Amino acid sequence: MTDDILATIRDRAGDAPVRLGLILGSGLGHVADAVDGVSIDYADLPGFPHAGVSGHSPKLTIGTLEGQRIAVLGGRAHYYEAGDPKAMRLPLEVLKALGAEGVIATNAAGSLDPEMPTGSAMLLTDHINFSGLNPLIGEPDDSRFVPMTDAYDPDWRRGLVAAADATGTPLSQGVYAWYSGPSFETPAEIRAIRMLGADAVGMSTVPEVILARFMGLRVSAISAITNMAAGMSDEKIGHAHTKEMAPLGAAKLEAILRNFLANMQ
Ligand code: HPA
């Protein structure tokens, strides 16, 4: 199946290898518009997820941004859609087969840190898999025992922080907790994961990070903070609010990403 998909992609977008893959979260889809290239609907890529969450744009865009050829997944599949923690496996395999050395995942997230308000961007330094689920359950051999120390690539993290500094873009850093969704967390759950050391909470990214590390891809991830988490403010939490607020963080994310790509060796 991957061969057919690769043939379709190469037919439409050419066969030059891509440098990295970018996964866009809720309300962040417009970042793909900045890429000078070709977009292919997921529907034309057999086995790609439907990415049927509003605020996502289910297209694979391949082209150039700041001098680097990249592949952008405009939408992701989430565990909460069909209960499959491996939902992003095929798209990640395709990114790898296209030559990507790694992926930068983005997401919308709630903040657990009063100093990190709505509109902030947060670079993930680590995560807490609060769901207890794992996309590697069922893998048959020892390759399933993936080390997760430094899962978030230290070099890329340094590069993204340098890009934030160079562009004068505020960038927080912290730990992301994966909560399965699709219901939002209760205030008690937020208090609990704050005590456990989380700085932000969201419904995605962690299974992709585990899969990407399994495949030997480098990983970075950035959250666009769309709200203070449940019980932390009077802000109204909901998907409409997420989509409305994501562009604030997305603007920061795009500035950082452009500089990072422009300076990639
Ligand atoms: N919780 C979980 N996922 C989210 C949130 C949140 O507060 N905001 C955006 N995505």
Short mmCIF file of C-alpha atoms and ligand atoms in Angstrom, two decimals:
data_model
loop_
_atom_site.label_atom_id
_atom_site.label_comp_id
_atom_site.label_asym_id
_atom_site.label_seq_id
_atom_site.Cartn_x
_atom_site.Cartn_y
_atom_site.Cartn_z
CA MET A 1 0.00 0.00 0.00
CA THR A 2 2.84 2.40 0.82
CA ASP A 3 4.28 1.80 -2.68
CA ASP A 4 1.03 2.94 -4.33
CA ILE A 5 0.91 6.00 -2.13
CA LEU A 6 4.52 6.87 -2.86
CA ALA A 7 3.91 6.46 -6.59
CA THR A 8 0.93 8.86 -6.40
CA ILE A 9 2.93 11.40 -4.41
CA ARG A 10 5.99 11.24 -6.66
CA ASP A 11 3.83 11.47 -9.74
CA ARG A 12 2.26 14.71 -8.53
CA ALA A 13 4.99 16.31 -6.46
CA GLY A 14 8.21 14.97 -8.00
CA ASP A 15 10.64 12.60 -6.38
CA ALA A 16 13.17 14.88 -4.71
CA PRO A 17 13.48 13.83 -1.07
CA VAL A 18 11.95 15.97 1.67
CA ARG A 19 13.99 17.23 4.59
CA LEU A 20 11.35 16.91 7.28
CA GLY A 21 7.67 16.40 7.92
CA LEU A 22 5.37 18.84 9.63
CA ILE A 23 2.11 17.80 11.30
CA LEU A 24 -0.44 20.57 11.75
CA GLY A 25 -2.86 20.61 14.67
CA SER A 26 -6.35 22.05 15.11
CA GLY A 27 -6.70 25.52 13.64
CA LEU A 28 -3.08 25.51 12.43
CA GLY A 29 -3.80 24.27 8.91
CA HIS A 30 -3.05 27.57 7.20
CA VAL A 31 0.68 27.07 7.80
CA ALA A 32 0.49 24.71 4.79
CA ASP A 33 -0.55 27.66 2.60
CA ALA A 34 2.89 29.18 3.09
CA VAL A 35 4.47 26.18 1.36
CA ASP A 36 5.20 26.59 -2.34
CA GLY A 37 4.24 23.18 -3.69
CA VAL A 38 1.57 20.63 -4.42
CA SER A 39 -1.30 19.48 -2.19
CA ILE A 40 -2.81 16.02 -2.37
CA ASP A 41 -6.10 15.18 -0.64
CA TYR A 42 -5.81 12.37 1.89
CA ALA A 43 -8.74 10.81 0.03
CA ASP A 44 -6.33 10.17 -2.90
CA LEU A 45 -3.88 8.36 -0.61
CA PRO A 46 -5.39 4.96 0.23
CA GLY A 47 -5.20 4.17 3.93
CA PHE A 48 -4.58 7.77 5.01
CA PRO A 49 -6.81 8.77 7.89
CA HIS A 50 -9.94 10.78 7.24
CA ALA A 51 -8.69 13.45 9.63
CA GLY A 52 -12.34 14.29 10.05
CA VAL A 53 -11.95 16.82 12.86
CA SER A 54 -13.12 20.31 11.98
CA GLY A 55 -10.28 22.80 11.96
CA HIS A 56 -8.00 20.30 10.25
CA SER A 57 -7.25 20.29 6.55
CA PRO A 58 -6.80 16.70 5.36
CA LYS A 59 -4.17 17.28 2.70
CA LEU A 60 -0.54 16.34 2.22
CA THR A 61 1.40 19.34 0.91
CA ILE A 62 4.87 18.86 -0.49
CA GLY A 63 6.99 21.82 -1.46
CA THR A 64 9.46 24.44 -0.37
CA LEU A 65 9.41 26.66 2.68
CA GLU A 66 12.42 28.86 3.42
CA GLY A 67 14.58 26.89 0.99
CA GLN A 68 13.83 23.45 2.44
CA ARG A 69 11.68 20.84 0.78
CA ILE A 70 9.19 19.63 3.37
CA ALA A 71 6.04 17.50 3.58
CA VAL A 72 3.13 18.89 5.56
CA LEU A 73 0.34 16.75 6.97
CA GLY A 74 -2.51 19.26 7.14
CA GLY A 75 -4.56 17.10 9.44
CA ARG A 76 -3.96 14.27 11.83
CA ALA A 77 -6.00 11.36 13.04
CA HIS A 78 -6.57 11.27 16.79
CA TYR A 79 -6.97 8.31 19.09
CA TYR A 80 -10.39 9.57 20.12
CA GLU A 81 -11.79 9.30 16.59
CA ALA A 82 -11.75 5.51 16.34
CA GLY A 83 -9.88 4.29 19.41
CA ASP A 84 -6.72 3.51 17.42
CA PRO A 85 -3.43 4.74 18.94
CA LYS A 86 -1.67 3.69 15.69
CA ALA A 87 -3.86 5.97 13.57
CA MET A 88 -0.88 8.05 12.36
CA ARG A 89 1.41 5.15 11.55
CA LEU A 90 0.92 5.13 7.79
CA PRO A 91 1.35 8.91 7.32
CA LEU A 92 4.53 8.78 9.40
CA GLU A 93 5.83 5.83 7.38
CA VAL A 94 5.16 7.82 4.24
CA LEU A 95 7.06 10.84 5.59
CA LYS A 96 10.00 8.60 6.35
CA ALA A 97 9.84 6.96 2.92
CA LEU A 98 9.84 10.42 1.34
CA GLY A 99 13.21 11.00 3.00
CA ALA A 100 12.25 13.00 6.09
CA GLU A 101 14.88 12.82 8.82
CA GLY A 102 12.28 13.81 11.36
CA VAL A 103 8.95 15.42 12.11
CA ILE A 104 7.84 18.57 13.82
CA ALA A 105 4.41 18.05 15.33
CA THR A 106 2.16 20.94 16.26
CA ASN A 107 -0.99 20.90 18.30
CA ALA A 108 -3.51 23.04 20.11
CA ALA A 109 -3.27 22.66 23.88
CA GLY A 110 -4.57 23.96 27.17
CA SER A 111 -2.13 25.64 29.54
CA LEU A 112 -1.58 24.51 33.12
CA ASP A 113 0.85 27.32 33.81
CA PRO A 114 -0.60 30.68 34.87
CA GLU A 115 2.50 32.31 33.33
CA MET A 116 1.72 30.78 29.92
CA PRO A 117 -1.48 32.42 28.67
CA THR A 118 -3.71 31.77 25.68
CA GLY A 119 -1.82 32.72 22.51
CA SER A 120 1.52 31.39 23.78
CA ALA A 121 3.63 28.84 21.92
CA MET A 122 5.21 26.04 23.97
CA LEU A 123 8.09 23.86 22.84
CA LEU A 124 7.71 20.35 24.26
CA THR A 125 10.67 19.25 26.34
CA ASP A 126 9.02 15.98 27.34
CA HIS A 127 5.61 14.39 27.75
CA ILE A 128 3.47 12.43 30.19
CA ASN A 129 1.43 9.68 28.59
CA PHE A 130 -1.49 10.13 30.92
CA SER A 131 -3.73 7.97 28.70
CA GLY A 132 -1.71 4.83 29.39
CA LEU A 133 -2.26 3.82 25.75
CA ASN A 134 0.64 2.96 23.48
CA PRO A 135 0.77 2.62 19.67
CA LEU A 136 3.49 -0.02 19.91
CA ILE A 137 1.38 -2.57 21.78
CA GLY A 138 1.35 -5.66 19.60
CA GLU A 139 4.71 -5.00 17.93
CA PRO A 140 6.26 -8.44 17.68
CA ASP A 141 9.93 -7.96 18.50
CA ASP A 142 12.42 -6.15 20.70
CA SER A 143 12.28 -3.03 18.54
CA ARG A 144 9.15 -2.18 20.53
CA PHE A 145 11.24 -1.26 23.58
CA VAL A 146 11.85 2.27 22.37
CA PRO A 147 13.87 4.52 24.70
CA MET A 148 12.01 7.78 25.33
CA THR A 149 14.83 9.70 27.01
CA ASP A 150 15.47 12.70 24.77
CA ALA A 151 12.49 11.74 22.61
CA TYR A 152 12.27 15.45 21.82
CA ASP A 153 15.49 15.88 19.86
CA PRO A 154 17.92 18.08 21.86
CA ASP A 155 19.59 19.55 18.73
CA TRP A 156 16.31 20.48 17.13
CA ARG A 157 15.11 21.92 20.43
CA ARG A 158 18.20 24.12 20.58
CA GLY A 159 17.59 25.11 16.95
CA LEU A 160 13.95 26.03 17.61
CA VAL A 161 14.86 28.06 20.70
CA ALA A 162 17.55 29.85 18.66
CA ALA A 163 14.94 30.54 15.95
CA ALA A 164 12.56 31.97 18.53
CA ASP A 165 15.34 34.22 19.88
CA ALA A 166 16.42 35.32 16.41
CA THR A 167 12.88 36.33 15.47
CA GLY A 168 12.03 37.86 18.83
CA THR A 169 9.20 35.36 19.23
CA PRO A 170 8.29 34.37 22.79
CA LEU A 171 8.54 30.58 23.18
CA SER A 172 7.74 28.78 26.43
CA GLN A 173 9.07 25.30 27.13
CA GLY A 174 7.38 22.54 29.06
CA VAL A 175 5.89 19.11 29.49
CA TYR A 176 2.79 18.07 27.53
CA ALA A 177 0.33 15.58 29.00
CA TRP A 178 -1.69 13.45 26.61
CA TYR A 179 -5.26 13.03 27.74
CA SER A 180 -7.30 10.88 25.33
CA GLY A 181 -10.27 13.20 24.78
CA PRO A 182 -12.62 13.85 23.13
CA SER A 183 -14.24 15.21 26.28
CA PHE A 184 -12.12 17.93 27.84
CA GLU A 185 -10.56 17.35 31.26
CA THR A 186 -12.29 18.06 34.53
CA PRO A 187 -10.79 20.68 36.87
CA ALA A 188 -9.82 17.82 39.23
CA GLU A 189 -7.95 16.06 36.42
CA ILE A 190 -6.14 19.27 35.60
CA ARG A 191 -5.15 19.74 39.25
CA ALA A 192 -3.88 16.15 39.25
CA ILE A 193 -1.71 16.45 36.14
CA ARG A 194 -0.37 19.83 37.31
CA MET A 195 0.89 18.06 40.41
CA LEU A 196 2.43 15.38 38.21
CA GLY A 197 4.51 17.99 36.42
CA ALA A 198 2.58 18.81 33.25
CA ASP A 199 2.60 22.34 31.80
CA ALA A 200 0.11 21.79 28.96
CA VAL A 201 -2.57 19.27 28.09
CA GLY A 202 -3.91 18.03 24.79
CA MET A 203 -5.47 15.14 22.90
CA SER A 204 -2.79 14.31 20.34
CA THR A 205 0.92 14.21 19.49
CA VAL A 206 2.15 11.68 22.07
CA PRO A 207 1.21 8.56 20.06
CA GLU A 208 2.85 10.13 16.98
CA VAL A 209 6.00 10.90 18.94
CA ILE A 210 6.21 7.29 20.14
CA LEU A 211 5.67 5.98 16.60
CA ALA A 212 8.18 8.41 15.11
CA ARG A 213 10.85 7.41 17.64
CA PHE A 214 10.08 3.76 16.88
CA MET A 215 10.79 4.54 13.21
CA GLY A 216 14.04 6.32 14.08
CA LEU A 217 12.75 9.77 13.12
CA ARG A 218 13.88 12.86 15.00
CA VAL A 219 11.03 14.67 16.75
CA SER A 220 10.16 18.16 17.86
CA ALA A 221 6.75 19.41 18.91
CA ILE A 222 5.22 22.80 19.59
CA SER A 223 1.85 23.56 21.18
CA ALA A 224 -0.25 26.59 20.37
CA ILE A 225 -1.91 27.43 23.68
CA THR A 226 -5.58 28.02 22.95
CA ASN A 227 -6.96 28.21 26.49
CA MET A 228 -6.18 27.92 30.16
CA ALA A 229 -7.00 24.32 31.15
CA ALA A 230 -10.24 23.44 32.94
CA GLY A 231 -10.76 25.21 36.23
CA MET A 232 -7.84 27.59 35.77
CA SER A 233 -9.76 30.58 34.45
CA ASP A 234 -13.23 31.71 33.40
CA GLU A 235 -12.31 31.17 29.76
CA LYS A 236 -14.86 29.07 27.92
CA ILE A 237 -13.31 25.76 26.90
CA GLY A 238 -14.49 24.07 23.73
CA HIS A 239 -13.46 23.14 20.19
CA ALA A 240 -14.88 26.37 18.73
CA HIS A 241 -12.69 28.33 21.15
CA THR A 242 -9.69 26.16 20.24
CA LYS A 243 -10.14 26.92 16.54
CA GLU A 244 -10.63 30.60 17.25
CA MET A 245 -7.52 30.95 19.39
CA ALA A 246 -5.12 28.62 17.54
CA PRO A 247 -4.09 31.26 14.96
CA LEU A 248 -2.52 33.38 17.77
CA GLY A 249 -0.05 30.64 18.60
CA ALA A 250 0.17 29.64 14.94
CA ALA A 251 1.62 33.03 13.98
CA LYS A 252 4.41 32.50 16.53
CA LEU A 253 4.91 28.97 15.39
CA GLU A 254 5.23 29.99 11.74
CA ALA A 255 7.84 32.66 12.53
CA ILE A 256 9.90 30.15 14.53
CA LEU A 257 9.56 27.43 11.95
CA ARG A 258 10.57 29.64 9.03
CA ASN A 259 13.73 30.75 10.79
CA PHE A 260 14.51 27.19 11.86
CA LEU A 261 14.16 25.92 8.29
CA ALA A 262 16.14 28.80 6.82
CA ASN A 263 19.04 27.96 9.14
CA MET A 264 18.93 24.19 8.86
CA GLN A 265 22.34 22.84 7.81
N1 HPA B 1 -7.47 20.13 26.85
C1 HPA B 1 -7.25 19.18 25.92
N2 HPA B 1 -7.02 19.45 24.63
C2 HPA B 1 -7.01 20.73 24.27
C3 HPA B 1 -7.22 21.78 25.18
C4 HPA B 1 -7.47 21.46 26.55
O1 HPA B 1 -7.67 22.33 27.42
N3 HPA B 1 -7.15 22.93 24.48
C5 HPA B 1 -6.87 22.59 23.18
N4 HPA B 1 -6.79 21.26 23.06
#
